mmCIF file of C-alpha atoms and ligand atoms in Angstrom:
data_model
loop_
_atom_site.group_PDB
_atom_site.id
_atom_site.type_symbol
_atom_site.label_atom_id
_atom_site.label_comp_id
_atom_site.label_asym_id
_atom_site.label_seq_id
_atom_site.Cartn_x
_atom_site.Cartn_y
_atom_site.Cartn_z
ATOM 1 C CA UNK V 188 9.070 -8.994 6.162
ATOM 2 C CA UNK V 189 8.686 -8.053 9.411
ATOM 3 C CA UNK V 190 8.370 -4.060 9.693
ATOM 4 C CA UNK V 191 8.659 -2.447 13.249
ATOM 5 C CA UNK V 192 7.716 1.338 13.972
ATOM 6 C CA UNK V 193 11.090 3.359 15.587
ATOM 7 C CA UNK V 194 9.073 3.017 19.091
ATOM 8 C CA UNK V 195 9.236 -0.957 18.782
ATOM 9 C CA UNK V 196 12.755 -0.894 17.728
ATOM 10 C CA UNK V 197 13.690 1.166 20.668
ATOM 11 C CA UNK V 198 11.524 -0.905 23.281
ATOM 12 C CA UNK V 199 13.676 -3.049 25.914
ATOM 13 C CA UNK V 200 12.972 -6.745 25.395
ATOM 14 C CA UNK V 201 10.674 -8.358 27.761
ATOM 15 C CA UNK V 202 12.813 -11.053 30.326
ATOM 16 C CA UNK V 203 9.815 -11.869 32.324
ATOM 17 C CA UNK V 204 6.348 -12.343 31.040
ATOM 18 C CA UNK V 205 3.770 -13.577 33.849
ATOM 19 C CA UNK V 206 0.135 -13.573 33.363
ATOM 20 C CA UNK V 207 -2.588 -14.543 35.786
ATOM 21 C CA UNK V 208 -0.330 -16.871 37.857
ATOM 22 C CA UNK V 209 -1.818 -18.853 40.564
ATOM 23 C CA UNK V 210 -0.317 -20.785 42.876
ATOM 24 C CA UNK V 211 -2.439 -23.105 45.305
ATOM 25 C CA UNK V 212 -0.784 -25.452 48.346
ATOM 26 C CA UNK V 213 -3.353 -28.008 49.284
ATOM 27 C CA UNK V 214 -6.751 -29.113 48.190
ATOM 28 C CA UNK V 215 -10.542 -28.103 49.377
ATOM 29 C CA UNK V 216 -10.715 -26.470 52.920
ATOM 30 C CA UNK V 217 -6.868 -26.640 53.508
ATOM 31 C CA UNK V 218 -6.018 -25.025 50.019
ATOM 32 C CA UNK V 219 -3.999 -21.995 50.670
ATOM 33 C CA UNK V 220 -3.631 -19.465 47.620
ATOM 34 C CA UNK V 221 0.161 -18.742 47.877
ATOM 35 C CA UNK V 222 -0.055 -16.416 44.350
ATOM 36 C CA UNK V 223 -3.753 -15.462 43.499
ATOM 37 C CA UNK V 224 -3.383 -14.008 40.255
ATOM 38 C CA UNK V 225 -0.097 -12.317 39.566
ATOM 39 C CA UNK V 226 0.658 -10.112 36.117
ATOM 40 C CA UNK V 227 4.316 -8.851 35.573
ATOM 41 C CA UNK V 228 6.136 -7.848 32.817
ATOM 42 C CA UNK V 229 10.010 -6.804 33.210
ATOM 43 C CA UNK V 230 11.950 -5.631 30.748
ATOM 44 C CA UNK V 231 15.833 -6.080 30.296
ATOM 45 C CA UNK V 232 17.588 -3.613 31.996
ATOM 46 C CA UNK V 233 15.256 -3.261 34.913
ATOM 47 C CA UNK V 234 16.208 -3.416 38.895
ATOM 48 C CA UNK V 235 12.788 -4.367 40.710
ATOM 49 C CA UNK V 236 12.441 -5.272 44.299
ATOM 50 C CA UNK V 237 9.581 -7.031 45.294
ATOM 51 C CA UNK V 238 8.589 -6.568 48.753
ATOM 52 C CA UNK V 239 5.734 -7.880 51.195
ATOM 53 C CA UNK V 240 5.378 -9.033 54.541
ATOM 54 C CA UNK V 241 6.078 -12.766 55.479
ATOM 55 C CA UNK V 242 3.235 -15.111 53.787
ATOM 56 C CA UNK V 243 2.650 -12.753 51.092
ATOM 57 C CA UNK V 244 3.887 -15.026 48.321
ATOM 58 C CA UNK V 245 7.386 -13.666 48.052
ATOM 59 C CA UNK V 246 9.425 -16.950 48.053
ATOM 60 C CA UNK V 247 6.572 -18.786 46.013
ATOM 61 C CA UNK V 248 7.170 -16.376 43.255
ATOM 62 C CA UNK V 249 10.620 -16.127 43.418
ATOM 63 C CA UNK V 250 10.722 -20.050 42.987
ATOM 64 C CA UNK V 251 8.246 -19.953 39.803
ATOM 65 C CA UNK V 252 10.202 -17.162 38.346
ATOM 66 C CA UNK V 253 13.515 -19.030 39.021
ATOM 67 C CA UNK V 254 12.036 -22.032 37.437
ATOM 68 C CA UNK V 255 12.604 -24.024 40.596
ATOM 69 C CA UNK V 256 8.396 -24.539 40.711
ATOM 70 C CA UNK V 257 5.841 -24.630 38.196
ATOM 71 C CA UNK V 258 2.323 -22.678 38.967
ATOM 72 C CA UNK V 259 -1.065 -24.028 39.443
ATOM 73 C CA UNK V 260 -2.402 -22.040 36.480
ATOM 74 C CA UNK V 261 -1.553 -19.091 34.276
ATOM 75 C CA UNK V 262 1.739 -18.653 32.311
ATOM 76 C CA UNK V 263 5.165 -17.714 32.499
ATOM 77 C CA UNK V 264 7.634 -16.663 29.707
ATOM 78 C CA UNK V 265 11.325 -16.266 30.318
ATOM 79 C CA UNK V 266 13.128 -14.443 27.875
ATOM 80 C CA UNK V 267 10.441 -15.603 25.251
ATOM 81 C CA UNK V 268 10.498 -19.258 26.285
ATOM 82 C CA UNK V 269 7.302 -20.974 27.760
ATOM 83 C CA UNK V 270 8.410 -22.435 30.948
ATOM 84 C CA UNK V 271 5.398 -24.687 30.754
ATOM 85 C CA UNK V 272 6.335 -26.441 27.561
ATOM 86 C CA UNK V 273 9.404 -27.648 29.215
ATOM 87 C CA UNK V 274 10.560 -30.889 30.716
ATOM 88 C CA UNK V 275 12.158 -30.847 34.042
ATOM 89 C CA UNK V 276 15.732 -31.426 32.502
ATOM 90 C CA UNK V 277 14.980 -28.602 29.926
ATOM 91 C CA UNK V 278 13.676 -26.381 32.465
ATOM 92 C CA UNK V 279 16.990 -27.126 34.606
ATOM 93 C CA UNK V 280 19.045 -25.859 31.474
ATOM 94 C CA UNK V 281 16.817 -22.913 31.003
ATOM 95 C CA UNK V 282 17.588 -22.138 34.619
ATOM 96 C CA UNK V 283 21.391 -22.523 34.139
ATOM 97 C CA UNK V 284 21.478 -20.324 31.169
ATOM 98 C CA UNK V 285 19.420 -17.637 32.137
ATOM 99 C CA UNK V 286 19.382 -17.094 35.780
ATOM 100 C CA UNK V 287 21.940 -16.099 38.205
ATOM 101 C CA UNK V 288 20.781 -16.791 41.926
ATOM 102 C CA UNK V 289 21.604 -14.965 45.197
ATOM 103 C CA UNK V 290 20.433 -16.364 48.590
ATOM 104 C CA UNK V 291 20.267 -14.947 51.842
ATOM 105 C CA UNK V 292 22.379 -17.956 53.067
ATOM 106 C CA UNK V 293 24.982 -17.808 50.437
ATOM 107 C CA UNK V 294 24.674 -21.328 49.599
ATOM 108 C CA UNK V 295 28.635 -21.733 49.065
ATOM 109 C CA UNK V 296 29.846 -25.295 48.799
ATOM 110 C CA UNK V 297 31.538 -24.944 52.357
ATOM 111 C CA UNK V 298 35.040 -27.078 51.738
ATOM 112 C CA UNK V 299 35.385 -25.544 48.351
ATOM 113 C CA UNK V 300 37.798 -22.544 47.569
ATOM 114 C CA UNK V 301 36.069 -19.410 46.148
ATOM 115 C CA UNK V 302 37.042 -19.911 42.690
ATOM 116 C CA UNK V 303 35.624 -23.368 42.632
ATOM 117 C CA UNK V 304 32.382 -21.964 43.818
ATOM 118 C CA UNK V 305 32.156 -19.751 41.156
ATOM 119 C CA UNK V 306 32.807 -22.478 38.411
ATOM 120 C CA UNK V 307 29.800 -24.428 39.601
ATOM 121 C CA UNK V 308 27.541 -22.846 37.281
ATOM 122 C CA UNK V 309 29.640 -23.195 34.508
ATOM 123 C CA UNK V 310 30.045 -27.121 34.854
ATOM 124 C CA UNK V 311 27.175 -27.210 32.152
ATOM 125 C CA UNK V 312 28.200 -24.791 29.873
ATOM 126 C CA UNK V 313 30.515 -26.859 27.949
ATOM 127 C CA UNK V 314 33.598 -25.034 28.547
ATOM 128 C CA UNK V 315 37.190 -26.275 28.963
ATOM 129 C CA UNK V 316 38.612 -26.118 32.615
ATOM 130 C CA UNK V 317 41.005 -23.663 31.480
ATOM 131 C CA UNK V 318 37.953 -21.195 30.085
ATOM 132 C CA UNK V 319 35.974 -22.021 33.512
ATOM 133 C CA UNK V 320 38.747 -20.638 35.583
ATOM 134 C CA UNK V 321 39.507 -18.252 33.503
ATOM 135 C CA UNK V 322 35.787 -16.678 33.519
ATOM 136 C CA UNK V 323 35.467 -17.339 37.517
ATOM 137 C CA UNK V 324 38.638 -15.338 38.221
ATOM 138 C CA UNK V 325 37.192 -12.834 35.966
ATOM 139 C CA UNK V 326 34.123 -12.686 38.172
ATOM 140 C CA UNK V 327 35.590 -12.712 41.207
ATOM 141 C CA UNK V 328 37.868 -9.903 40.233
ATOM 142 C CA UNK V 329 34.784 -8.102 38.983
ATOM 143 C CA UNK V 330 33.367 -8.323 42.624
ATOM 144 C CA UNK V 331 36.899 -7.007 44.289
ATOM 145 C CA UNK V 332 37.736 -10.529 45.189
ATOM 146 C CA UNK V 333 40.914 -10.937 43.025
ATOM 147 C CA UNK V 334 43.476 -12.323 45.423
ATOM 148 C CA UNK V 335 41.178 -14.418 47.490
ATOM 149 C CA UNK V 336 40.343 -17.244 44.966
ATOM 150 C CA UNK V 337 41.576 -19.723 47.089
ATOM 151 C CA UNK V 338 40.012 -19.033 50.244
ATOM 152 C CA UNK V 339 37.504 -21.192 51.440
ATOM 153 C CA UNK V 340 34.081 -19.839 52.748
ATOM 154 C CA UNK V 341 34.979 -20.215 56.116
ATOM 155 C CA UNK V 342 37.959 -18.047 55.610
ATOM 156 C CA UNK V 343 35.804 -15.105 54.384
ATOM 157 C CA UNK V 344 33.328 -12.434 55.927
ATOM 158 C CA UNK V 345 29.756 -12.708 55.458
ATOM 159 C CA UNK V 346 29.953 -9.933 52.690
ATOM 160 C CA UNK V 347 32.993 -11.479 51.154
ATOM 161 C CA UNK V 348 31.016 -14.651 50.953
ATOM 162 C CA UNK V 349 28.218 -13.250 49.593
ATOM 163 C CA UNK V 350 30.144 -11.383 47.164
ATOM 164 C CA UNK V 351 31.484 -14.823 45.908
ATOM 165 C CA UNK V 352 27.653 -15.540 45.606
ATOM 166 C CA UNK V 353 27.312 -12.666 43.215
ATOM 167 C CA UNK V 354 30.498 -13.492 41.060
ATOM 168 C CA UNK V 355 28.629 -17.225 40.960
ATOM 169 C CA UNK V 356 25.426 -15.646 39.756
ATOM 170 C CA UNK V 357 26.850 -13.515 37.059
ATOM 171 C CA UNK V 358 29.576 -15.933 35.774
ATOM 172 C CA UNK V 359 27.129 -17.322 33.302
ATOM 173 C CA UNK V 360 26.235 -13.984 31.845
ATOM 174 C CA UNK V 361 22.662 -14.432 32.810
ATOM 175 C CA UNK V 362 19.604 -12.785 31.636
ATOM 176 C CA UNK V 363 18.544 -11.941 35.034
ATOM 177 C CA UNK V 364 19.946 -11.651 38.547
ATOM 178 C CA UNK V 365 17.386 -12.881 41.002
ATOM 179 C CA UNK V 366 18.122 -12.374 44.629
ATOM 180 C CA UNK V 367 16.106 -13.434 47.708
ATOM 181 C CA UNK V 368 17.015 -11.429 50.660
ATOM 182 C CA UNK V 369 20.326 -11.232 49.553
ATOM 183 C CA UNK V 370 21.583 -9.009 52.778
ATOM 184 C CA UNK V 371 19.074 -10.831 55.282
ATOM 185 C CA UNK V 372 22.180 -12.121 56.986
ATOM 186 C CA UNK V 373 24.891 -9.232 56.340
ATOM 187 C CA UNK V 374 25.548 -6.431 58.644
ATOM 188 C CA UNK V 375 25.002 -2.780 57.362
ATOM 189 C CA UNK V 376 28.319 -2.238 55.930
ATOM 190 C CA UNK V 377 28.257 -5.462 53.857
ATOM 191 C CA UNK V 378 24.492 -4.643 52.917
ATOM 192 C CA UNK V 379 25.741 -1.326 51.324
ATOM 193 C CA UNK V 380 28.618 -3.145 49.787
ATOM 194 C CA UNK V 381 26.153 -6.043 48.128
ATOM 195 C CA UNK V 382 23.595 -3.163 46.807
ATOM 196 C CA UNK V 383 26.390 -0.946 45.321
ATOM 197 C CA UNK V 384 27.588 -4.144 43.531
ATOM 198 C CA UNK V 385 24.011 -4.938 42.475
ATOM 199 C CA UNK V 386 23.711 -1.579 41.334
ATOM 200 C CA UNK V 387 26.715 -1.695 39.191
ATOM 201 C CA UNK V 388 25.678 -4.984 37.632
ATOM 202 C CA UNK V 389 22.576 -3.003 36.812
ATOM 203 C CA UNK V 390 24.328 -0.382 35.124
ATOM 204 C CA UNK V 391 26.224 -2.745 33.200
ATOM 205 C CA UNK V 392 23.107 -4.073 31.497
ATOM 206 C CA UNK V 393 21.841 -6.905 33.794
ATOM 207 C CA UNK V 394 18.491 -7.097 35.171
ATOM 208 C CA UNK V 395 17.935 -7.427 38.663
ATOM 209 C CA UNK V 396 14.863 -8.899 40.531
ATOM 210 C CA UNK V 397 15.400 -8.662 44.187
ATOM 211 C CA UNK V 398 13.102 -10.079 46.762
ATOM 212 C CA UNK V 399 13.626 -8.322 49.887
ATOM 213 C CA UNK V 400 11.808 -6.759 53.088
ATOM 214 C CA UNK V 401 14.168 -4.295 53.560
ATOM 215 C CA UNK V 402 13.230 -0.650 52.750
ATOM 216 C CA UNK V 403 16.958 0.342 52.447
ATOM 217 C CA UNK V 404 17.102 -2.126 49.461
ATOM 218 C CA UNK V 405 14.120 -0.956 47.818
ATOM 219 C CA UNK V 406 15.238 2.727 47.776
ATOM 220 C CA UNK V 407 17.820 1.638 45.375
ATOM 221 C CA UNK V 408 15.700 0.202 42.699
ATOM 222 C CA UNK V 409 13.935 1.419 39.890
ATOM 223 C CA UNK V 410 10.887 -0.096 40.312
ATOM 224 C CA UNK V 411 9.103 -1.224 43.525
ATOM 225 C CA UNK V 412 6.306 -3.900 43.475
ATOM 226 C CA UNK V 413 4.558 -5.008 46.575
ATOM 227 C CA UNK V 414 2.912 -8.224 47.232
ATOM 228 C CA UNK V 415 -0.112 -8.518 49.647
ATOM 229 C CA UNK V 416 -1.956 -12.291 49.953
ATOM 230 C CA UNK V 417 -0.489 -13.337 46.647
ATOM 231 C CA UNK V 418 -1.667 -9.989 45.063
ATOM 232 C CA UNK V 419 0.347 -6.947 44.002
ATOM 233 C CA UNK V 420 -0.904 -4.230 45.410
ATOM 234 C CA UNK V 421 1.820 -1.573 44.314
ATOM 235 C CA UNK V 422 3.704 -1.527 41.479
ATOM 236 C CA UNK V 423 5.491 1.603 41.383
ATOM 237 C CA UNK V 424 8.083 2.914 38.644
ATOM 238 C CA UNK V 425 10.774 5.014 40.071
ATOM 239 C CA UNK V 426 13.079 5.742 37.216
ATOM 240 C CA UNK V 427 12.924 4.904 33.714
ATOM 241 C CA UNK V 428 14.136 1.163 32.764
ATOM 242 C CA UNK V 429 17.180 2.777 30.647
ATOM 243 C CA UNK V 430 18.234 5.183 33.567
ATOM 244 C CA UNK V 431 20.770 4.248 36.237
ATOM 245 C CA UNK V 432 19.131 3.388 39.318
ATOM 246 C CA UNK V 433 18.088 6.383 41.487
ATOM 247 C CA UNK V 434 20.750 6.236 44.134
ATOM 248 C CA UNK V 435 23.538 4.880 42.062
ATOM 249 C CA UNK V 436 26.576 7.131 41.854
ATOM 250 C CA UNK V 437 29.896 6.680 39.606
ATOM 251 C CA UNK V 438 32.607 5.064 41.420
ATOM 252 C CA UNK V 439 35.921 6.765 42.105
ATOM 253 C CA UNK V 440 39.118 4.490 40.778
ATOM 254 C CA UNK V 441 39.648 3.399 43.973
ATOM 255 C CA UNK V 442 36.377 1.690 44.838
ATOM 256 C CA UNK V 443 34.783 -1.332 44.103
ATOM 257 C CA UNK V 444 33.077 -1.149 40.802
ATOM 258 C CA UNK V 445 31.968 -4.085 38.678
ATOM 259 C CA UNK V 446 32.787 -4.136 34.884
ATOM 260 C CA UNK V 447 30.892 -6.278 32.170
ATOM 261 C CA UNK V 448 32.861 -9.399 32.171
ATOM 262 C CA UNK V 449 34.208 -9.847 28.697
ATOM 263 C CA UNK V 450 36.313 -13.048 28.626
ATOM 264 C CA UNK V 451 36.594 -14.610 24.856
ATOM 265 C CA UNK V 452 35.482 -18.172 24.957
ATOM 266 C CA UNK V 453 37.931 -19.834 22.462
HETATM 267 P P1 ADP B 234 6.866 -15.272 51.774
HETATM 268 O O1 ADP B 234 7.841 -15.830 51.084
HETATM 269 O O2 ADP B 234 6.373 -14.041 51.391
HETATM 270 O O3 ADP B 234 6.746 -15.318 53.389
HETATM 271 P P2 ADP B 234 5.399 -17.779 50.781
HETATM 272 O O4 ADP B 234 5.636 -17.588 49.348
HETATM 273 O O5 ADP B 234 6.829 -18.517 51.553
HETATM 274 O O6 ADP B 234 5.760 -16.206 51.399
HETATM 275 O O7 ADP B 234 4.412 -18.470 51.367
HETATM 276 C C1 ADP B 234 3.155 -17.957 51.038
HETATM 277 C C2 ADP B 234 1.709 -18.418 51.508
HETATM 278 O O8 ADP B 234 2.006 -19.751 51.052
HETATM 279 C C3 ADP B 234 1.976 -18.563 52.857
HETATM 280 O O9 ADP B 234 0.743 -18.928 53.361
HETATM 281 C C4 ADP B 234 2.771 -20.062 53.268
HETATM 282 O O10 ADP B 234 2.171 -20.739 54.390
HETATM 283 C C5 ADP B 234 2.187 -20.941 52.197
HETATM 284 N N1 ADP B 234 3.195 -21.915 51.397
HETATM 285 C C6 ADP B 234 4.313 -21.823 50.930
HETATM 286 N N2 ADP B 234 4.804 -23.014 50.778
HETATM 287 C C7 ADP B 234 4.226 -23.765 51.114
HETATM 288 C C8 ADP B 234 3.951 -25.263 50.738
HETATM 289 N N3 ADP B 234 5.057 -26.042 50.237
HETATM 290 N N4 ADP B 234 2.892 -26.147 51.423
HETATM 291 C C9 ADP B 234 1.844 -25.310 51.910
HETATM 292 N N5 ADP B 234 1.647 -24.103 52.246
HETATM 293 C C10 ADP B 234 2.971 -23.107 51.903
HETATM 294 MG MG1 MG B 235 9.997 -16.118 52.016
#
């Protein structure tokens, strides 16, 4: 029998566990140590921003956390699964099941409607067409885009495109949302909208890891990590993992709000 102390039972689960992570590009004199030994544990429900100047290793770390690349050495467990133990196919499955991505350039299919873009990650989930559509519609509604389902990206503003991308990131109900400079191409109003959306997603229980060089974004996170030359130099806890983000305010009824998506998959 396994017995746990009350504190162990209340401790949130670990989503990301990175130990002595090293990524080296090239060999010998030409070697670049993009990550020089990263240790990072992220619990379910946290909202972490990772900052650092250009070349500090942010994208390299993002690619490894997102199971898009593998480290030179060190370990990475995602939701308890050792990424190194998996084949490329199994890694892709893990990525699909556990991570929602939001990129700077939105990465939407250009000739494809909003709702079909949101359905893309569900292609592997073994759902019927009808259930995929239902979930995608609910995800779009939850980011304030009800009524725009049939619009193509070129019929949407940058802020709306990024909201489609947010819907696509959350439609699979992932363990973690991984954002890379998600507001890098947005005006300040749309930036504010996307920050609010991710704050609301976090309040609804989703873990957020957001790579950014914008202090405005970092101000909203619960924990701020800074990378310098492939090493973590600052890891600052602002509010507790289970508290709301520091600048979050409950929305009035007319404002954009994200409800946890509850769609039965029958
Ligand atoms: P950031 O996203 O913070 O700007 P990166 O992770 O892209 O930083 O890069 C970290 C370091 O690794 C930089 O010195 C960069 O030039 C180097 N680097 C990144 N990708 C590669 C690659 N594919 N081949 C060689 N060097 C790379
Ligand atoms: Mg980068």
